[in-house]
Coordinates of C-alpha atoms and ligand atoms in Angstrom, one line a residue:
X1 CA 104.0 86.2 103.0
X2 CA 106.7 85.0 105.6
X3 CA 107.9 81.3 105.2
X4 CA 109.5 79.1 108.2
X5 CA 113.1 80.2 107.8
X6 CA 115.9 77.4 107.9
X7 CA 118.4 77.7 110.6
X8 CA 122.1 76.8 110.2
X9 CA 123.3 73.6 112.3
X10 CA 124.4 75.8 115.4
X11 CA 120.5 77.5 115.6
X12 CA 121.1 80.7 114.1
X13 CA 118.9 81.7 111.4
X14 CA 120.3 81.4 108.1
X15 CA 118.9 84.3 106.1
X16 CA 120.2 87.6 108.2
X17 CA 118.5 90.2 109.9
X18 CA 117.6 92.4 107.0
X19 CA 115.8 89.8 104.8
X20 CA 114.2 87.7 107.9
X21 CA 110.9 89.3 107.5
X22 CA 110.7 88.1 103.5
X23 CA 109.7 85.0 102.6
X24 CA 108.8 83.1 99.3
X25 CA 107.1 85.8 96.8
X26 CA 102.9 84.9 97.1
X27 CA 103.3 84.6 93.4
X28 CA 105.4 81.2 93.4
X29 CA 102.7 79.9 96.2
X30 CA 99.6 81.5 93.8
X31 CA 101.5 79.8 90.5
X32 CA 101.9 76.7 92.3
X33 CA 98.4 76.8 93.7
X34 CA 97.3 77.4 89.8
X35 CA 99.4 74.4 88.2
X36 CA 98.5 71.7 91.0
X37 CA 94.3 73.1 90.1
X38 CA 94.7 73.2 86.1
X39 CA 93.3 76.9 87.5
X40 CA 93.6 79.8 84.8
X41 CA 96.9 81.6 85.8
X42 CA 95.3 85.8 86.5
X43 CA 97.8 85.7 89.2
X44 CA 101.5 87.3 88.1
X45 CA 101.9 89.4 85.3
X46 CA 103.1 88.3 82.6
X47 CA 101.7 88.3 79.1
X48 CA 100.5 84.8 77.4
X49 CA 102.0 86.0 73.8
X50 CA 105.0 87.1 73.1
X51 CA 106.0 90.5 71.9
X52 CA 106.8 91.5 68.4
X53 CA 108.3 89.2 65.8
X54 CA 110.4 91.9 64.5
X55 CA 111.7 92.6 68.2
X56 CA 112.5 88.2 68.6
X57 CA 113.6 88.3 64.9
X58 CA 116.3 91.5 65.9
X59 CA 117.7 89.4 69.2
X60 CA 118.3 86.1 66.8
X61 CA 120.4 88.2 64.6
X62 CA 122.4 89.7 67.4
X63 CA 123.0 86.0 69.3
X64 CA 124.1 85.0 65.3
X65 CA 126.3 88.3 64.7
X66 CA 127.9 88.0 68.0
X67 CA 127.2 91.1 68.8
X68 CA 126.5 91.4 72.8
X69 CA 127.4 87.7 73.1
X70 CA 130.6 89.1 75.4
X71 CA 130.4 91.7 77.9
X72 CA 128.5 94.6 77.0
X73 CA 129.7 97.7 78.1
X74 CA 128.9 98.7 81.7
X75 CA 126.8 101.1 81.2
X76 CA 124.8 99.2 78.4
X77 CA 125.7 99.3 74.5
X78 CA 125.6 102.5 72.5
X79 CA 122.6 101.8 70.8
X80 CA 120.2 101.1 73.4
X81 CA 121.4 104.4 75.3
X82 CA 120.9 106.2 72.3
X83 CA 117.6 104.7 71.8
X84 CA 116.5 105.1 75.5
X85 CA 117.5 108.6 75.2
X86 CA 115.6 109.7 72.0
X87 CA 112.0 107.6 73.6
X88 CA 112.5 110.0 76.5
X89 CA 112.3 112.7 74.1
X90 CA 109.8 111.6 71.4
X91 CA 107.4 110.4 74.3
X92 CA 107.7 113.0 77.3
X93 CA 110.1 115.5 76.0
X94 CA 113.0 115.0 78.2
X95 CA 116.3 115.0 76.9
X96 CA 119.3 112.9 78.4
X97 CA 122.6 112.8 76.9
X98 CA 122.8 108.9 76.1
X99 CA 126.8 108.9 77.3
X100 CA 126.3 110.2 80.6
X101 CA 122.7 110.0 81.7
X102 CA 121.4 106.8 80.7
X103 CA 122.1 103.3 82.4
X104 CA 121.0 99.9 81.5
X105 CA 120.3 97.3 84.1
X106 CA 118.5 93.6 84.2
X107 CA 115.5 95.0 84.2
X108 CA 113.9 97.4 86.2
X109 CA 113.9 95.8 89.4
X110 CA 117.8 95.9 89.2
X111 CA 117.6 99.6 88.9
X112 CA 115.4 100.1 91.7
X113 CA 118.0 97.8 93.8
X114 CA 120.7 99.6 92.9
X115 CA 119.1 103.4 92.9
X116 CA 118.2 102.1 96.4
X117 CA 121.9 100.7 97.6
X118 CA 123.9 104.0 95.8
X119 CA 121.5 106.9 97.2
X120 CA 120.1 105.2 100.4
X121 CA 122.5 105.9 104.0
X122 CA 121.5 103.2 106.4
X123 CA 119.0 104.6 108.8
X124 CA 117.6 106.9 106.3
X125 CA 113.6 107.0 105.5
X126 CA 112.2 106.0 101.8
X127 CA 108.7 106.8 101.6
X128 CA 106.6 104.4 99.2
X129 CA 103.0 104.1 98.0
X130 CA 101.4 101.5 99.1
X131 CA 100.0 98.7 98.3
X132 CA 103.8 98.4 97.1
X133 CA 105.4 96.5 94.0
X134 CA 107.2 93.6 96.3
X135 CA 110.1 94.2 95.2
X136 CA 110.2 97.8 97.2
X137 CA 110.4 96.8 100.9
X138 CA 113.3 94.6 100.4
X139 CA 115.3 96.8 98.2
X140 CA 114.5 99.0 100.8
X141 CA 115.5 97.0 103.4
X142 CA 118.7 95.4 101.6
X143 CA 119.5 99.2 101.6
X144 CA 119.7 99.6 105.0
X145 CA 116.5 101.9 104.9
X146 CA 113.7 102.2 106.6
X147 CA 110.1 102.2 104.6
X148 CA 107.3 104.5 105.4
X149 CA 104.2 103.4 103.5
X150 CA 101.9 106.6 102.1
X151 CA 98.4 104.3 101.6
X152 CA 96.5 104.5 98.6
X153 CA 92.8 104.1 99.5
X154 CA 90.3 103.4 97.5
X155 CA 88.1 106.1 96.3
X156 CA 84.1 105.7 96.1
X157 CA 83.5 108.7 94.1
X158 CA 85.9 108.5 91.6
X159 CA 85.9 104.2 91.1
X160 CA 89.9 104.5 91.5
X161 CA 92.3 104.9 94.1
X162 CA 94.0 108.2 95.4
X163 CA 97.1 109.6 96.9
X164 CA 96.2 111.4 100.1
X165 CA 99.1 114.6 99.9
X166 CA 98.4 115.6 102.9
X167 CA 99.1 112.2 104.4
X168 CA 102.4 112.1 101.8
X169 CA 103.2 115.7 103.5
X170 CA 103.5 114.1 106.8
X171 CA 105.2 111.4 106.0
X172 CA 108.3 113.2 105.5
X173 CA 110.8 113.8 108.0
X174 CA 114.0 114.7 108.8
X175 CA 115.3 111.4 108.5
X176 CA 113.1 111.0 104.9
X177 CA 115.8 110.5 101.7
X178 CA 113.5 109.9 99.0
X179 CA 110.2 109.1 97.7
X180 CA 110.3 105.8 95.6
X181 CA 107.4 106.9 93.2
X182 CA 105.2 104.2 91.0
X183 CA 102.8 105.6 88.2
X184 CA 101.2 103.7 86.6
X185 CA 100.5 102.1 89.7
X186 CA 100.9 98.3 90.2
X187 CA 98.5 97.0 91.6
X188 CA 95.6 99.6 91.8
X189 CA 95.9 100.9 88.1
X190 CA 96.3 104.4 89.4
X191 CA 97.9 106.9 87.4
X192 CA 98.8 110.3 88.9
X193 CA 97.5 113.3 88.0
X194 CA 99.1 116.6 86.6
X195 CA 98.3 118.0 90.2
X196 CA 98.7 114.9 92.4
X197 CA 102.8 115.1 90.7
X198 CA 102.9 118.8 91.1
X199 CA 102.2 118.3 94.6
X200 CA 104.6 115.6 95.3
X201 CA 107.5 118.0 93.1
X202 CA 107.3 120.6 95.1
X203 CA 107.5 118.9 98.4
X204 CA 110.6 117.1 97.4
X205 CA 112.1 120.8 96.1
X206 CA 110.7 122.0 99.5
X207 CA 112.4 119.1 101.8
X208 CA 115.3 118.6 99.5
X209 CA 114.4 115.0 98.7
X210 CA 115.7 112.9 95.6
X211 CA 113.0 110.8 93.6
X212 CA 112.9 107.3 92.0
X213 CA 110.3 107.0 89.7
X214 CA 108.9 103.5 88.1
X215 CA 107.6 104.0 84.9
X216 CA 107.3 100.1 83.5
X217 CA 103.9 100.8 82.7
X218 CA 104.4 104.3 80.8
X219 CA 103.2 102.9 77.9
X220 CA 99.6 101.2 79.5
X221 CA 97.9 103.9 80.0
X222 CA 94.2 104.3 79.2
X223 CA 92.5 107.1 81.0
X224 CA 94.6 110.1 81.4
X225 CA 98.5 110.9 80.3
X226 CA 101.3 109.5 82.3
X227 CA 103.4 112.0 83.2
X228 CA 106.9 111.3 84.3
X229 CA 108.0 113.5 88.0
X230 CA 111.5 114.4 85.8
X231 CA 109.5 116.8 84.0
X232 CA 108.2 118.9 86.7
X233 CA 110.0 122.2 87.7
X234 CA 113.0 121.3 90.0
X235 CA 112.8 117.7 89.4
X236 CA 115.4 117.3 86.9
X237 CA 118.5 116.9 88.8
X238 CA 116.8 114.7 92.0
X239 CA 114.8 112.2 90.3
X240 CA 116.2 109.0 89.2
X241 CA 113.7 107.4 86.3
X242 CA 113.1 103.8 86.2
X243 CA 111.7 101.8 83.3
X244 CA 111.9 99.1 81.1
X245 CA 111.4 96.6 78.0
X246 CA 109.3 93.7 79.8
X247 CA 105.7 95.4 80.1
X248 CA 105.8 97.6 77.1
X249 CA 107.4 95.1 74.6
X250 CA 105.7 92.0 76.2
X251 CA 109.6 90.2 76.7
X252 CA 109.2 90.0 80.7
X253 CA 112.4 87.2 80.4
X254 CA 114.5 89.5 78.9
X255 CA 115.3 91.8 81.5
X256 CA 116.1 94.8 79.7
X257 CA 115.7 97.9 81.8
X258 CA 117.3 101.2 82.0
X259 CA 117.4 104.2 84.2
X260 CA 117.6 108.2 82.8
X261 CA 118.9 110.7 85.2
X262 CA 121.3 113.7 85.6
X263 CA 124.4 112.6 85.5
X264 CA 125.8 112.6 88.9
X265 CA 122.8 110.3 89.7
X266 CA 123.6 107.6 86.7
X267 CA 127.0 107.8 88.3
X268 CA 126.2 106.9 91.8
X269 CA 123.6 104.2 90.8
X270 CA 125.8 102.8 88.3
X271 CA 128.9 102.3 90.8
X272 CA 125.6 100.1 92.6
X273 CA 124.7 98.2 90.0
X274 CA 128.7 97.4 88.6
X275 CA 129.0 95.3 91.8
X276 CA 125.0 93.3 91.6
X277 CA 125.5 92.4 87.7
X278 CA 128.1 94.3 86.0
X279 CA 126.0 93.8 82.4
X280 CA 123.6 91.5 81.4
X281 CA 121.9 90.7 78.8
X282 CA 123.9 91.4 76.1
X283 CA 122.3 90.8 72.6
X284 CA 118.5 91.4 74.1
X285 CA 119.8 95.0 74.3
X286 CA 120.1 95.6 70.2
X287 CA 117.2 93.8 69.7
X288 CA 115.2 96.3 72.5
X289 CA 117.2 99.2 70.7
X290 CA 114.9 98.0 67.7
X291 CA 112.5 97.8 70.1
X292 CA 111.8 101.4 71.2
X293 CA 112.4 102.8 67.2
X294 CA 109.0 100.8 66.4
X295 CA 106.3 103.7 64.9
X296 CA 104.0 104.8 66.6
X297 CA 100.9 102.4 65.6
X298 CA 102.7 99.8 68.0
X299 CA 102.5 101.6 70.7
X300 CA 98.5 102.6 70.2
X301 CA 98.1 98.6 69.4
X302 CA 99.6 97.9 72.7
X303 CA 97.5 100.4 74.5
X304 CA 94.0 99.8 72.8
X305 CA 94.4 96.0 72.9
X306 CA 95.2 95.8 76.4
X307 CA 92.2 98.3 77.0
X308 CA 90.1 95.9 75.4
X309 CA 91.1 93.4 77.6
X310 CA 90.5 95.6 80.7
X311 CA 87.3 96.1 80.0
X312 CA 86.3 92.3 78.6
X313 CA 87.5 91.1 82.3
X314 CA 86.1 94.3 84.2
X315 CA 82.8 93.6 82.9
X316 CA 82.7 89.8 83.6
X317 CA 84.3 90.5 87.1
X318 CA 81.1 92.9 87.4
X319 CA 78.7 90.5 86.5
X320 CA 80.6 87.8 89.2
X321 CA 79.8 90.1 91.7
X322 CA 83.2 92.2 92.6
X323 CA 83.1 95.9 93.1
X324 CA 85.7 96.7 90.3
X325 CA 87.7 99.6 90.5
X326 CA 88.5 100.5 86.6
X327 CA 92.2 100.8 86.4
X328 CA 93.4 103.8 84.2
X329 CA 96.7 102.3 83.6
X330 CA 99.0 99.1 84.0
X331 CA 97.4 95.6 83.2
X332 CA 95.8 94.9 86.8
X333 CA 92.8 95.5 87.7
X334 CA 91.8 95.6 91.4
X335 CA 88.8 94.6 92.7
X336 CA 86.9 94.5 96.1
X337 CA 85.2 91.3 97.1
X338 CA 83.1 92.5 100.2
X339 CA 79.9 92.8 97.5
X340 CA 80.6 88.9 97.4
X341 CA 79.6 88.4 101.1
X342 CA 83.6 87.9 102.3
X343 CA 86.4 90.1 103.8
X344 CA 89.5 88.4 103.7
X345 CA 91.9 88.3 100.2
X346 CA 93.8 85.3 101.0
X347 CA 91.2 83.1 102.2
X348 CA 89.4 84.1 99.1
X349 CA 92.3 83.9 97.1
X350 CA 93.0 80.5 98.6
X351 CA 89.6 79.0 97.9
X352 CA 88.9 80.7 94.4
X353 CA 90.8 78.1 92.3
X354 CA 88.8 75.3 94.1
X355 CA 85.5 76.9 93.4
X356 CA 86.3 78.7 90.5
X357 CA 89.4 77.8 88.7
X358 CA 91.0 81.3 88.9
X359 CA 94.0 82.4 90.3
X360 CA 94.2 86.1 91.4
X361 CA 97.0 87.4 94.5
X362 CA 95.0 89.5 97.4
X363 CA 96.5 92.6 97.3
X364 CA 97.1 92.5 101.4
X365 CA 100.5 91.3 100.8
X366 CA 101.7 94.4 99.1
X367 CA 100.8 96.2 102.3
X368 CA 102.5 97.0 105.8
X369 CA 99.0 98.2 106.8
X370 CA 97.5 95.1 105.9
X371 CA 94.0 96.1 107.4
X372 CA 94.2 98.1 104.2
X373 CA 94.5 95.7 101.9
X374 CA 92.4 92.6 103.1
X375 CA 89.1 92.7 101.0
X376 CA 91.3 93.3 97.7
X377 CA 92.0 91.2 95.4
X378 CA 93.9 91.7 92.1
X379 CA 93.6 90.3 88.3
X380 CA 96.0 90.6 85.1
X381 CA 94.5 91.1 82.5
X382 CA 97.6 90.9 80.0
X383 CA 96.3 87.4 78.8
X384 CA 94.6 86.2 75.5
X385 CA 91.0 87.7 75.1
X386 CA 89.8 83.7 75.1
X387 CA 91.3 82.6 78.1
X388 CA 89.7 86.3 79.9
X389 CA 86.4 85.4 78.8
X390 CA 86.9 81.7 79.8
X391 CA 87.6 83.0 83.5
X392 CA 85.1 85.6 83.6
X393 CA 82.7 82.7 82.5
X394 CA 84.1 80.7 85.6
X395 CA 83.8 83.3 87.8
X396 CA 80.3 84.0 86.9
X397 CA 79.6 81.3 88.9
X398 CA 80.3 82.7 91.9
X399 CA 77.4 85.3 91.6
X400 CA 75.1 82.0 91.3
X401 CA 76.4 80.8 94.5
Ligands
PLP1 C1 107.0 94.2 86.5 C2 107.3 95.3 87.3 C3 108.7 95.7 87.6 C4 109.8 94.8 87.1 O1 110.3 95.1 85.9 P1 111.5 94.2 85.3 O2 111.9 95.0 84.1 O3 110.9 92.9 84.9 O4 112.5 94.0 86.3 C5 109.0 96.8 88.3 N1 108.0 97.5 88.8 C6 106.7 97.3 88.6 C7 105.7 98.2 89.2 C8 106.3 96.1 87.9 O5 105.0 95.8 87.8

């Protein structure tokens, strides 16, 4: 959503040419929106509990050590590399050599910047799923690059949303650098398939294209395996992968995020990211160090609690009245509100704290097409299971007129 822009005293517009077209994120207006109402907050996502004592416990001691309270090193302290590099292998079986092919940022959306500014010629094409994490276009655009959206469209058959390869093939063009890949998909819930990825891997090995891949929601995964694109034949040495400790540790202030990659890719995004931030962060990374050694039984409580919580809101947005499509990863779930006699996402959006005290963010926004996107409307579902059965309660009202 575009604000007014200010203008400087002499009439030229303040914020340049690259950014114009991006205003205020819809999830400060939405939040706002939700505060002024007393409306329950199923807007951004962020969870309502914090993660792991342990994890909080492990930062406290760092901050009290002094360890990390100075510069880190640039490309993140020993530890976290070394733990980054031995999650890659215990969950997906990829190895990276923590000295050279693992970078820490401020969280993921960092490393997407600066994978975008190091890899990214002005003028060059970056093909992106859409609907798109917001973040995308203007990393994209700060870049110099232009975006070509691949739509996801909703999928009757299947209750989920799919990636159309032939439309994906097309997309690519002479001009096209590289596909900025997002599975599990924010905001549909889509997680791509063994083919889907084996598709999209050969096509970059066919057209010579690099990959960045964002994996924050690796670990949320309910329905199918997440598989990451490095793993596929060829992929190795062109894709950059993206994740980080906010979704999977539920610390979405810390802004602990890291990128693996061969190593002349973890140079050329690194000599990005020196220049946005340097380091950051400093004691949150032991603590996240900590953080990825936790057994295994975290990770499963992670996953089965939120897919609790998926289904508590799913069923209560079913009984409202939305046509729900059932997300098999991430903690969104998206959800189609022509069943409730209306077409447009931010009128609904708009109007639903009013009638039902509820914020959710119409997916439109996360769209070029926006055609695409109006009758959708997205939920989090990363909340406490009281305060998901208090707003399906609320919502139920809206089947009842
Ligand atoms: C939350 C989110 C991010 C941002 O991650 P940070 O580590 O908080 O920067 C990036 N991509 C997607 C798809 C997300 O949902």
């Amino acid at each position: 959503m575009t604000a007014g822009h200010a203008v400087a005293p002499g009439g030229r517009p303040l914020l340049n040419r690259r950014l114009a077209e991006f205003g205020t994120t819809i999830f400060a207006e939405m939040s706002a929106l939700a505060v002024r109402t007393g409306a329950i907050n199923l807007g951004q996502g962020f969870p309502d509990t914090d993660g792991p004592e342990a994890v909080r416990e492990a930062a406290v001691r760092a901050l009290r050590d002094g360890r990390g309270n100075q510069y880190p090193p640039g490309p993140g302290i020993p530890e976290l590399r070394e733990a980054v590099a031995a999650h890659q292998l215990r969950f997906h079986g990829l190895r990276y050599d923590p000295d050279t092919e693992v970078l820490v940022t401020a969280g993921a959306t960092e490393a997407i910047a600066a994978a975008l500014l190091a890899l990214v010629e002005p003028g060059d094409e970056v093909i992106a799923l859409e609907p798109y994490y917001d973040s995308y276009a203007a990393s994209i655009a700060m870049a110099g690059g232009t975006r070509v959206p691949v739509t996801l469209r909703p999928d009757a058959a299947s209750g989920s949303y799919r990636l159309d390869l032939d439309e994906l093939r097309d997309a690519v063009t002479d001009r096209t650098r590289l596909i900025l890949l997002n599975t599990p998909h924010n905001p549909t819930g889509t997680v791509l398939s063994r083919d889907e990825l084996t598709a999209v891997a050969e096509l970059c090995v066919e057209r010579d294209l690099l990959a960045v891949t964002d994996e924050v929601y690796e670990h949320l995964v309910f329905d199918g395996t997440h598989l990451p694109l490095a793993g596929f034949p060829g992929m190795r040495e062109r894709t950059v992968t993206i994740s980080s400790s906010g979704k999977t540790f539920s610390f979405t202030g810390w802004k602990v995020g890291w990128v693996t990659a061969a190593a002349a890719l973890v140079t050329a995004v690194r000599a990005a990211k020196q220049y946005l931030t340097y380091v950051s962060a400093g004691p949150f990374q032991y603590a996240v160090a900590e953080a990825l050694a936790l057994p295994d039984s975290y990770y499963t409580e992670l996953r089965e609690g939120l897919r609790a919580r998926r289904d508590l809101l799913s069923e209560g947005l079913r009984q409202a009245g939305f046509g729900v499509f059932s997300p098999a990863g991430t903690y969104f779930v998206t959800t189609d509100i022509r069943p409730l006699g209306v077409t447009d996402g931010v009128e609904f959006c708009l109007s639903l704290p009013e009638r039902a005290g509820v914020v959710a963010v119409p997916t439109q926004v996360f769209y070029d097409n926006q055609a695409a996107g109006a009758p959708f409307v997205r939920f989090a579902f990363c909340k406490r299971e009281s305060v998901l059965s208090d707003a399906a309660a609320r919502l139920r009202k809206l089947a009842h007129g």
